[in-house]
Amino acid sequence: MDFLICKVPEEIEREEKLGNFCLALRLIDRWLADERITEVQRKRLMYEKNRINRILESYPFDEETALKKAMELIDSFSREEFYHLLSEGYLDYIVVEGKRRFEERFVHNIAFALPSYRERLKKDPVAQKARELLDKRLEELTQGGPPKRYRVRAKMTVAIKDDAGHFRVWLPFPKEEFQVCDVKLVSAGHRDYFLADNKVSQRTIYFEGKEKEYFVEFEYTINEWINKVDPEKVEKNDLDEFLCEQPPHVVFTPYLKLLTNEVVAGEKNPYLKAKRIFDWITKHVKYSYVRPYATYENIPQYVAENLKGDCGFQALLFITMCRIAGIPARWQSGWYINPLMASPHDWALFYIKPYGWLPADLSFGGARRENEKLRSFYFGNLDGFRMVANSDFMKDFVPKPNFLRFDPTDNQLGEAESSSGKVKIESKIEVISFEEI
């Protein structure tokens, strides 16, 4: 996606900022018909059409519907509160053809931004129990309890929501690396499938067929990843990988270089430099739901400027700042999965000689900033409630799709396409068993 280094023509950018998206799409078509444009511009303009449509899908609520949604999810919420929060800039909306449209998870983002709303937000009892389970385990680990290992069996099913005669489908599949071993395919929804090699950065199981439902069931063993690092024994880095820019997101912009230099403040020890970056992000950046990743031009820059972002946004900022500071850093992602539930999740790894690769979960650390012991745990350590499917971001599947993916950055919920383009899917993750071994 190197074409993202090319900006769209100024009149398209102007109309998007004004919320005139219909006009912006017409202008894109006019530019695409212009024989003077380069191949890079053509790809960028095609991508922009997709980006606009994804943005519009992400803001489904008109003003009255948004108010009803807030009143439904927040106890004793009033119309007056809604317009007060709107006037103070706390509600995530855009203007579309002259009218406000609100982001699909804007209510939850109120609670992330304003702690006073956290207690009033209606709770998901399963997620609450899962949080209690994790925090109990973290307390045991931080008090010196021995690390555990788990055998996990899970199933993912996708249902295709569009009509077509033939589909190509990719579902995430566990990788064996670092904390994960003994991966086993238990069953697949179709007899004919292709399982990508473990070396592929974003590992998938691939299907083709006419059916509108596909599933995979697998098992793996995962270890809690616990490390003890002595900063005085840290050596100079000798790894020449995972240090470079990877446009469009891992880019050493002037602001990110300035920020990194301020944060590390002359520190020479690579481990302590990474710790300063981790501390800065987990203490300054608030968790927030975001639009689809494909709608952002530079994710780390966005996080650094807005001081908010979800798990992957925070991980990408950490990776970028580490690389600027001369510390190899990379992506790892898949699911956060425990005996009760599973959901998509991203985190980062950084390299420290002679200890090798170490984990850093920025959003889980930041979510525990009121408990220093638990916040710091996620620098160099990781719980065992994970499924790892991706070891890098913005990498192609094997076999390669013919069309731009819904999420070109990562793969946690699957992707599908027909002969005429990508198709929408509905994903379901089931935790079949989760046992300590």
GROMACS .gro file of C-alpha atoms in nm:
model
  437
    1MET     CA    1   0.000   0.000   0.000
    2ASP     CA    2   0.284   0.236  -0.085
    3PHE     CA    3   0.034   0.444  -0.286
    4LEU     CA    4  -0.080   0.600   0.044
    5ILE     CA    5   0.227   0.824   0.031
    6CYS     CA    6   0.036   1.009  -0.244
    7LYS     CA    7  -0.236   1.248  -0.127
    8VAL     CA    8  -0.568   1.295  -0.303
    9PRO     CA    9  -0.622   1.614  -0.507
   10GLU     CA   10  -0.702   1.917  -0.294
   11GLU     CA   11  -1.062   1.960  -0.412
   12ILE     CA   12  -1.145   1.604  -0.300
   13GLU     CA   13  -0.983   1.664   0.037
   14ARG     CA   14  -1.173   1.994   0.072
   15GLU     CA   15  -1.514   1.838   0.005
   16GLU     CA   16  -1.445   1.549   0.245
   17LYS     CA   17  -1.361   1.795   0.523
   18LEU     CA   18  -1.685   1.983   0.452
   19GLY     CA   19  -1.884   1.658   0.465
   20ASN     CA   20  -1.979   1.674   0.098
   21PHE     CA   21  -1.905   1.307   0.036
   22CYS     CA   22  -2.129   1.264  -0.269
   23LEU     CA   23  -1.941   1.543  -0.443
   24ALA     CA   24  -1.607   1.397  -0.327
   25LEU     CA   25  -1.697   1.061  -0.485
   26ARG     CA   26  -1.795   1.233  -0.813
   27LEU     CA   27  -1.465   1.421  -0.814
   28ILE     CA   28  -1.277   1.094  -0.763
   29ASP     CA   29  -1.453   0.943  -1.065
   30ARG     CA   30  -1.364   1.251  -1.272
   31TRP     CA   31  -1.000   1.221  -1.174
   32LEU     CA   32  -0.999   0.848  -1.250
   33ALA     CA   33  -1.114   0.930  -1.603
   34ASP     CA   34  -0.823   1.174  -1.648
   35GLU     CA   35  -0.556   1.013  -1.868
   36ARG     CA   36  -0.279   1.219  -1.707
   37ILE     CA   37  -0.285   1.042  -1.369
   38THR     CA   38  -0.012   0.797  -1.272
   39GLU     CA   39  -0.070   0.438  -1.163
   40VAL     CA   40   0.008   0.539  -0.803
   41GLN     CA   41  -0.258   0.813  -0.821
   42ARG     CA   42  -0.509   0.570  -0.969
   43LYS     CA   43  -0.457   0.325  -0.682
   44ARG     CA   44  -0.478   0.606  -0.428
   45LEU     CA   45  -0.804   0.735  -0.576
   46MET     CA   46  -0.957   0.386  -0.582
   47TYR     CA   47  -0.852   0.341  -0.221
   48GLU     CA   48  -1.010   0.677  -0.133
   49LYS     CA   49  -1.346   0.564  -0.271
   50ASN     CA   50  -1.328   0.262  -0.045
   51ARG     CA   51  -1.213   0.475   0.250
   52ILE     CA   52  -1.506   0.717   0.215
   53ASN     CA   53  -1.756   0.433   0.207
   54ARG     CA   54  -1.599   0.272   0.516
   55ILE     CA   55  -1.612   0.607   0.701
   56LEU     CA   56  -1.980   0.652   0.616
   57GLU     CA   57  -2.056   0.298   0.738
   58SER     CA   58  -1.881   0.379   1.066
   59TYR     CA   59  -2.116   0.671   1.139
   60PRO     CA   60  -2.462   0.510   1.115
   61PHE     CA   61  -2.662   0.717   1.366
   62ASP     CA   62  -2.845   1.041   1.302
   63GLU     CA   63  -2.884   1.282   1.596
   64GLU     CA   64  -3.210   1.145   1.734
   65THR     CA   65  -3.099   0.782   1.703
   66ALA     CA   66  -2.770   0.867   1.874
   67LEU     CA   67  -2.957   1.027   2.164
   68LYS     CA   68  -3.175   0.715   2.203
   69LYS     CA   69  -2.863   0.495   2.194
   70ALA     CA   70  -2.699   0.698   2.471
   71MET     CA   71  -3.015   0.687   2.684
   72GLU     CA   72  -3.033   0.310   2.633
   73LEU     CA   73  -2.673   0.242   2.738
   74ILE     CA   74  -2.610   0.503   3.011
   75ASP     CA   75  -2.819   0.498   3.329
   76SER     CA   76  -3.037   0.808   3.380
   77PHE     CA   77  -2.894   0.980   3.073
   78SER     CA   78  -3.079   1.292   2.960
   79ARG     CA   79  -3.123   1.496   2.645
   80GLU     CA   80  -2.956   1.788   2.825
   81GLU     CA   81  -2.647   1.577   2.896
   82PHE     CA   82  -2.631   1.473   2.532
   83TYR     CA   83  -2.620   1.830   2.407
   84HIS     CA   84  -2.383   1.937   2.684
   85LEU     CA   85  -2.138   1.661   2.584
   86LEU     CA   86  -2.185   1.759   2.220
   87SER     CA   87  -2.104   2.124   2.296
   88GLU     CA   88  -1.794   2.018   2.491
   89GLY     CA   89  -1.660   1.803   2.204
   90TYR     CA   90  -1.699   1.461   2.371
   91LEU     CA   91  -1.925   1.301   2.109
   92ASP     CA   92  -1.766   1.144   1.803
   93TYR     CA   93  -1.952   1.262   1.494
   94ILE     CA   94  -1.890   1.385   1.142
   95VAL     CA   95  -2.099   1.607   0.917
   96VAL     CA   96  -2.246   1.419   0.620
   97GLU     CA   97  -2.425   1.629   0.358
   98GLY     CA   98  -2.497   1.898   0.617
   99LYS     CA   99  -2.617   1.669   0.898
  100ARG     CA  100  -2.440   1.517   1.199
  101ARG     CA  101  -2.378   1.141   1.191
  102PHE     CA  102  -2.249   0.966   1.503
  103GLU     CA  103  -1.989   0.688   1.527
  104GLU     CA  104  -2.133   0.343   1.604
  105ARG     CA  105  -1.952   0.309   1.942
  106PHE     CA  106  -1.957   0.675   2.046
  107VAL     CA  107  -2.137   0.594   2.374
  108HIS     CA  108  -1.858   0.369   2.498
  109ASN     CA  109  -1.603   0.633   2.400
  110ILE     CA  110  -1.777   0.877   2.635
  111ALA     CA  111  -1.700   0.639   2.922
  112PHE     CA  112  -1.338   0.597   2.808
  113ALA     CA  113  -1.292   0.975   2.798
  114LEU     CA  114  -1.486   1.062   3.116
  115PRO     CA  115  -1.447   0.827   3.414
  116SER     CA  116  -1.768   0.965   3.573
  117TYR     CA  117  -1.965   0.788   3.300
  118ARG     CA  118  -1.789   0.455   3.342
  119GLU     CA  119  -2.003   0.348   3.637
  120ARG     CA  120  -2.324   0.455   3.464
  121LEU     CA  121  -2.254   0.261   3.145
  122LYS     CA  122  -2.448  -0.067   3.131
  123LYS     CA  123  -2.209  -0.354   3.198
  124ASP     CA  124  -2.157  -0.674   3.000
  125PRO     CA  125  -2.161  -0.938   3.277
  126VAL     CA  126  -1.945  -1.184   3.080
  127ALA     CA  127  -1.679  -0.920   3.005
  128GLN     CA  128  -1.689  -0.813   3.370
  129LYS     CA  129  -1.627  -1.170   3.492
  130ALA     CA  130  -1.348  -1.209   3.237
  131ARG     CA  131  -1.182  -0.891   3.365
  132GLU     CA  132  -1.204  -1.020   3.723
  133LEU     CA  133  -1.055  -1.355   3.615
  134LEU     CA  134  -0.762  -1.183   3.444
  135ASP     CA  135  -0.692  -0.940   3.729
  136LYS     CA  136  -0.695  -1.226   3.981
  137ARG     CA  137  -0.440  -1.413   3.770
  138LEU     CA  138  -0.226  -1.100   3.732
  139GLU     CA  139  -0.222  -1.055   4.110
  140GLU     CA  140  -0.098  -1.413   4.147
  141LEU     CA  141   0.177  -1.360   3.890
  142THR     CA  142   0.294  -1.027   4.030
  143GLN     CA  143   0.314  -1.185   4.375
  144GLY     CA  144   0.560  -1.443   4.243
  145GLY     CA  145   0.325  -1.723   4.143
  146PRO     CA  146   0.470  -1.970   3.888
  147PRO     CA  147   0.367  -1.927   3.524
  148LYS     CA  148   0.099  -2.157   3.387
  149ARG     CA  149   0.033  -2.314   3.050
  150TYR     CA  150  -0.303  -2.381   2.893
  151ARG     CA  151  -0.448  -2.607   2.628
  152VAL     CA  152  -0.709  -2.417   2.431
  153ARG     CA  153  -0.969  -2.534   2.181
  154ALA     CA  154  -1.165  -2.274   1.987
  155LYS     CA  155  -1.389  -2.247   1.685
  156MET     CA  156  -1.442  -1.961   1.444
  157THR     CA  157  -1.739  -1.941   1.209
  158VAL     CA  158  -1.808  -1.680   0.942
  159ALA     CA  159  -2.140  -1.628   0.769
  160ILE     CA  160  -2.132  -1.443   0.437
  161LYS     CA  161  -2.393  -1.168   0.419
  162ASP     CA  162  -2.375  -1.090   0.044
  163ASP     CA  163  -2.494  -1.294  -0.254
  164ALA     CA  164  -2.259  -1.437  -0.517
  165GLY     CA  165  -2.197  -1.763  -0.697
  166HIS     CA  166  -1.851  -1.835  -0.560
  167PHE     CA  167  -1.651  -1.722  -0.256
  168ARG     CA  168  -1.291  -1.716  -0.139
  169VAL     CA  169  -1.259  -1.715   0.241
  170TRP     CA  170  -0.967  -1.669   0.482
  171LEU     CA  171  -0.999  -1.745   0.855
  172PRO     CA  172  -0.726  -1.676   1.113
  173PHE     CA  173  -0.527  -1.980   1.229
  174PRO     CA  174  -0.279  -2.002   1.520
  175LYS     CA  175   0.094  -1.962   1.462
  176GLU     CA  176   0.357  -2.154   1.656
  177GLU     CA  177   0.599  -1.893   1.790
  178PHE     CA  178   0.735  -1.770   2.122
  179GLN     CA  179   0.458  -1.851   2.371
  180VAL     CA  180   0.253  -2.083   2.144
  181CYS     CA  181   0.320  -2.447   2.053
  182ASP     CA  182   0.149  -2.775   1.956
  183VAL     CA  183  -0.106  -2.621   1.719
  184LYS     CA  184  -0.353  -2.872   1.580
  185LEU     CA  185  -0.629  -2.843   1.322
  186VAL     CA  186  -0.929  -3.027   1.472
  187SER     CA  187  -1.184  -2.979   1.195
  188ALA     CA  188  -1.278  -2.754   0.904
  189GLY     CA  189  -1.612  -2.668   0.754
  190HIS     CA  190  -1.509  -2.790   0.409
  191ARG     CA  191  -1.310  -3.091   0.302
  192ASP     CA  192  -1.095  -2.891   0.062
  193TYR     CA  193  -0.888  -2.619   0.226
  194PHE     CA  194  -0.540  -2.471   0.221
  195LEU     CA  195  -0.355  -2.411   0.548
  196ALA     CA  196  -0.084  -2.144   0.520
  197ASP     CA  197   0.264  -2.231   0.640
  198ASN     CA  198   0.357  -2.128   0.992
  199LYS     CA  199   0.619  -1.892   0.846
  200VAL     CA  200   0.352  -1.675   0.683
  201SER     CA  201   0.320  -1.348   0.878
  202GLN     CA  202  -0.060  -1.358   0.883
  203ARG     CA  203  -0.152  -1.725   0.901
  204THR     CA  204  -0.489  -1.836   0.766
  205ILE     CA  205  -0.690  -2.137   0.659
  206TYR     CA  206  -0.832  -2.077   0.311
  207PHE     CA  207  -1.154  -2.206   0.153
  208GLU     CA  208  -1.330  -2.173  -0.181
  209GLY     CA  209  -1.692  -2.260  -0.239
  210LYS     CA  210  -2.052  -2.166  -0.306
  211GLU     CA  211  -2.166  -2.206   0.054
  212LYS     CA  212  -2.230  -1.902   0.274
  213GLU     CA  213  -2.090  -2.043   0.600
  214TYR     CA  214  -1.733  -2.156   0.682
  215PHE     CA  215  -1.568  -2.264   1.005
  216VAL     CA  216  -1.242  -2.384   1.153
  217GLU     CA  217  -1.181  -2.553   1.487
  218PHE     CA  218  -0.830  -2.578   1.632
  219GLU     CA  219  -0.626  -2.646   1.945
  220TYR     CA  220  -0.300  -2.501   2.073
  221THR     CA  221  -0.090  -2.474   2.386
  222ILE     CA  222   0.002  -2.133   2.523
  223ASN     CA  223   0.243  -2.037   2.801
  224GLU     CA  224   0.223  -1.733   3.023
  225TRP     CA  225   0.522  -1.528   2.906
  226ILE     CA  226   0.717  -1.412   3.211
  227ASN     CA  227   1.062  -1.251   3.197
  228LYS     CA  228   1.312  -1.114   3.446
  229VAL     CA  229   1.542  -0.858   3.289
  230ASP     CA  230   1.846  -0.710   3.461
  231PRO     CA  231   1.907  -0.373   3.291
  232GLU     CA  232   2.276  -0.391   3.381
  233LYS     CA  233   2.313  -0.708   3.173
  234VAL     CA  234   2.154  -0.560   2.862
  235GLU     CA  235   2.390  -0.553   2.563
  236LYS     CA  236   2.406  -0.341   2.251
  237ASN     CA  237   2.153  -0.450   1.990
  238ASP     CA  238   2.290  -0.663   1.706
  239LEU     CA  239   1.962  -0.731   1.525
  240ASP     CA  240   1.921  -0.546   1.196
  241GLU     CA  241   1.553  -0.639   1.142
  242PHE     CA  242   1.241  -0.453   1.251
  243LEU     CA  243   1.419  -0.117   1.271
  244CYS     CA  244   1.300   0.047   0.950
  245GLU     CA  245   1.001   0.251   0.847
  246GLN     CA  246   0.703   0.061   0.701
  247PRO     CA  247   0.479   0.315   0.529
  248PRO     CA  248   0.205   0.417   0.558
  249HIS     CA  249   0.192   0.370   0.935
  250VAL     CA  250   0.539   0.309   1.074
  251VAL     CA  251   0.685   0.636   0.949
  252PHE     CA  252   0.946   0.844   1.133
  253THR     CA  253   0.763   1.175   1.106
  254PRO     CA  254   0.923   1.493   1.247
  255TYR     CA  255   0.677   1.499   1.539
  256LEU     CA  256   0.726   1.132   1.629
  257LYS     CA  257   1.104   1.176   1.621
  258LEU     CA  258   1.078   1.483   1.842
  259LEU     CA  259   0.839   1.305   2.081
  260THR     CA  260   1.061   0.996   2.103
  261ASN     CA  261   1.369   1.205   2.176
  262GLU     CA  262   1.183   1.387   2.453
  263VAL     CA  263   1.053   1.064   2.605
  264VAL     CA  264   1.383   0.873   2.608
  265ALA     CA  265   1.564   1.192   2.718
  266GLY     CA  266   1.922   1.079   2.660
  267GLU     CA  267   1.879   0.726   2.801
  268LYS     CA  268   2.130   0.487   2.638
  269ASN     CA  269   2.016   0.148   2.772
  270PRO     CA  270   1.778  -0.008   2.511
  271TYR     CA  271   1.563  -0.179   2.774
  272LEU     CA  272   1.521   0.140   2.976
  273LYS     CA  273   1.449   0.339   2.659
  274ALA     CA  274   1.169   0.094   2.572
  275LYS     CA  275   1.042   0.121   2.930
  276ARG     CA  276   1.022   0.502   2.903
  277ILE     CA  277   0.823   0.469   2.581
  278PHE     CA  278   0.590   0.212   2.740
  279ASP     CA  279   0.544   0.434   3.046
  280TRP     CA  280   0.467   0.741   2.838
  281ILE     CA  281   0.205   0.567   2.625
  282THR     CA  282   0.034   0.382   2.911
  283LYS     CA  283   0.019   0.700   3.123
  284HIS     CA  284  -0.078   0.949   2.852
  285VAL     CA  285  -0.288   0.768   2.590
  286LYS     CA  286  -0.649   0.682   2.672
  287TYR     CA  287  -0.819   0.378   2.527
  288SER     CA  288  -1.079   0.460   2.262
  289TYR     CA  289  -1.269   0.267   1.999
  290VAL     CA  290  -1.169   0.374   1.648
  291ARG     CA  291  -1.297   0.355   1.293
  292PRO     CA  292  -1.172   0.073   1.068
  293TYR     CA  293  -0.793   0.093   1.043
  294ALA     CA  294  -0.813   0.132   0.665
  295THR     CA  295  -0.967   0.477   0.708
  296TYR     CA  296  -0.657   0.626   0.876
  297GLU     CA  297  -0.355   0.753   0.683
  298ASN     CA  298  -0.096   0.734   0.965
  299ILE     CA  299  -0.206   0.558   1.282
  300PRO     CA  300   0.091   0.632   1.516
  301GLN     CA  301   0.080   1.001   1.425
  302TYR     CA  302  -0.293   1.005   1.500
  303VAL     CA  303  -0.239   0.847   1.845
  304ALA     CA  304   0.044   1.082   1.935
  305GLU     CA  305  -0.157   1.389   1.834
  306ASN     CA  306  -0.492   1.282   1.981
  307LEU     CA  307  -0.366   1.083   2.284
  308LYS     CA  308  -0.623   0.810   2.227
  309GLY     CA  309  -0.659   0.486   2.037
  310ASP     CA  310  -0.740   0.118   2.069
  311CYS     CA  311  -0.501  -0.173   2.133
  312GLY     CA  312  -0.355  -0.185   1.781
  313PHE     CA  313  -0.322   0.193   1.758
  314GLN     CA  314  -0.122   0.201   2.081
  315ALA     CA  315   0.089  -0.097   1.973
  316LEU     CA  316   0.178   0.075   1.644
  317LEU     CA  317   0.283   0.392   1.827
  318PHE     CA  318   0.506   0.185   2.057
  319ILE     CA  319   0.659   0.000   1.760
  320THR     CA  320   0.728   0.323   1.573
  321MET     CA  321   0.881   0.504   1.870
  322CYS     CA  322   1.096   0.202   1.958
  323ARG     CA  323   1.231   0.183   1.604
  324ILE     CA  324   1.306   0.557   1.608
  325ALA     CA  325   1.499   0.496   1.932
  326GLY     CA  326   1.699   0.213   1.768
  327ILE     CA  327   1.509  -0.073   1.937
  328PRO     CA  328   1.377  -0.351   1.709
  329ALA     CA  329   1.000  -0.379   1.754
  330ARG     CA  330   0.727  -0.577   1.584
  331TRP     CA  331   0.360  -0.668   1.584
  332GLN     CA  332   0.179  -0.965   1.739
  333SER     CA  333  -0.197  -1.012   1.740
  334GLY     CA  334  -0.492  -1.244   1.728
  335TRP     CA  335  -0.742  -1.283   2.010
  336TYR     CA  336  -0.770  -1.216   2.378
  337ILE     CA  337  -0.927  -1.547   2.481
  338ASN     CA  338  -1.008  -1.695   2.821
  339PRO     CA  339  -1.251  -1.962   2.949
  340LEU     CA  340  -1.543  -1.718   2.920
  341MET     CA  341  -1.501  -1.523   2.596
  342ALA     CA  342  -1.280  -1.422   2.305
  343SER     CA  343  -1.233  -1.097   2.112
  344PRO     CA  344  -0.976  -0.941   1.872
  345HIS     CA  345  -0.663  -0.799   2.032
  346ASP     CA  346  -0.322  -0.654   1.929
  347TRP     CA  347   0.003  -0.597   2.116
  348ALA     CA  348   0.376  -0.553   2.044
  349LEU     CA  349   0.714  -0.722   2.085
  350PHE     CA  350   1.053  -0.554   2.131
  351TYR     CA  351   1.402  -0.701   2.113
  352ILE     CA  352   1.658  -0.672   2.393
  353LYS     CA  353   1.992  -0.853   2.378
  354PRO     CA  354   2.065  -1.108   2.533
  355TYR     CA  355   1.703  -1.168   2.640
  356GLY     CA  356   1.556  -1.178   2.289
  357TRP     CA  357   1.201  -1.077   2.205
  358LEU     CA  358   0.988  -0.945   2.491
  359PRO     CA  359   0.614  -0.861   2.487
  360ALA     CA  360   0.449  -0.526   2.559
  361ASP     CA  361   0.073  -0.484   2.580
  362LEU     CA  362   0.011  -0.111   2.581
  363SER     CA  363  -0.368  -0.105   2.611
  364PHE     CA  364  -0.383  -0.368   2.886
  365GLY     CA  365  -0.111  -0.181   3.073
  366GLY     CA  366  -0.280   0.155   3.026
  367ALA     CA  367  -0.612   0.015   3.143
  368ARG     CA  368  -0.442  -0.060   3.475
  369ARG     CA  369  -0.264   0.270   3.524
  370GLU     CA  370  -0.422   0.307   3.869
  371ASN     CA  371  -0.239  -0.010   3.980
  372GLU     CA  372   0.134   0.035   3.917
  373LYS     CA  373   0.214  -0.331   3.975
  374LEU     CA  374  -0.034  -0.449   3.712
  375ARG     CA  375   0.046  -0.169   3.467
  376SER     CA  376   0.417  -0.251   3.477
  377PHE     CA  377   0.350  -0.624   3.440
  378TYR     CA  378   0.263  -0.571   3.073
  379PHE     CA  379   0.611  -0.440   2.998
  380GLY     CA  380   0.810  -0.757   2.925
  381ASN     CA  381   0.540  -1.003   3.034
  382LEU     CA  382   0.215  -1.134   2.894
  383ASP     CA  383  -0.079  -1.329   3.031
  384GLY     CA  384  -0.170  -1.664   2.876
  385PHE     CA  385  -0.514  -1.558   2.756
  386ARG     CA  386  -0.413  -1.520   2.391
  387MET     CA  387  -0.442  -1.674   2.043
  388VAL     CA  388  -0.163  -1.560   1.810
  389ALA     CA  389  -0.241  -1.555   1.436
  390ASN     CA  390  -0.031  -1.258   1.315
  391SER     CA  391   0.337  -1.176   1.361
  392ASP     CA  392   0.344  -0.866   1.140
  393PHE     CA  393   0.097  -0.612   1.003
  394MET     CA  394  -0.007  -0.515   0.649
  395LYS     CA  395   0.112  -0.847   0.506
  396ASP     CA  396  -0.053  -1.051   0.231
  397PHE     CA  397  -0.245  -1.370   0.288
  398VAL     CA  398  -0.145  -1.692   0.116
  399PRO     CA  399  -0.308  -1.728  -0.131
  400LYS     CA  400  -0.333  -1.358  -0.203
  401PRO     CA  401  -0.678  -1.190  -0.229
  402ASN     CA  402  -0.776  -1.026  -0.556
  403PHE     CA  403  -0.932  -0.725  -0.384
  404LEU     CA  404  -0.843  -0.489  -0.102
  405ARG     CA  405  -0.934  -0.647   0.233
  406PHE     CA  406  -1.178  -0.494   0.481
  407ASP     CA  407  -0.882  -0.484   0.723
  408PRO     CA  408  -0.556  -0.466   0.525
  409THR     CA  409  -0.360  -0.418   0.850
  410ASP     CA  410  -0.447  -0.733   1.041
  411ASN     CA  411  -0.665  -1.044   1.044
  412GLN     CA  412  -0.863  -1.155   1.347
  413LEU     CA  413  -1.219  -1.201   1.224
  414GLY     CA  414  -1.165  -1.337   0.872
  415GLU     CA  415  -1.204  -1.200   0.521
  416ALA     CA  416  -1.404  -1.305   0.215
  417GLU     CA  417  -1.445  -1.202  -0.146
  418SER     CA  418  -1.635  -1.303  -0.458
  419SER     CA  419  -1.532  -1.272  -0.821
  420SER     CA  420  -1.662  -0.913  -0.825
  421GLY     CA  421  -1.519  -0.780  -0.498
  422LYS     CA  422  -1.498  -0.820  -0.123
  423VAL     CA  423  -1.807  -0.937   0.062
  424LYS     CA  424  -1.935  -0.866   0.411
  425ILE     CA  425  -1.916  -1.136   0.675
  426GLU     CA  426  -2.042  -1.193   1.028
  427SER     CA  427  -1.788  -1.363   1.256
  428LYS     CA  428  -1.841  -1.575   1.566
  429ILE     CA  429  -1.574  -1.708   1.805
  430GLU     CA  430  -1.653  -1.995   2.040
  431VAL     CA  431  -1.431  -2.103   2.332
  432ILE     CA  432  -1.480  -2.481   2.340
  433SER     CA  433  -1.230  -2.560   2.616
  434PHE     CA  434  -0.961  -2.374   2.809
  435GLU     CA  435  -0.770  -2.596   3.051
  436GLU     CA  436  -0.459  -2.558   3.263
  437ILE     CA  437  -0.203  -2.831   3.187
   0.00000   0.00000   0.00000
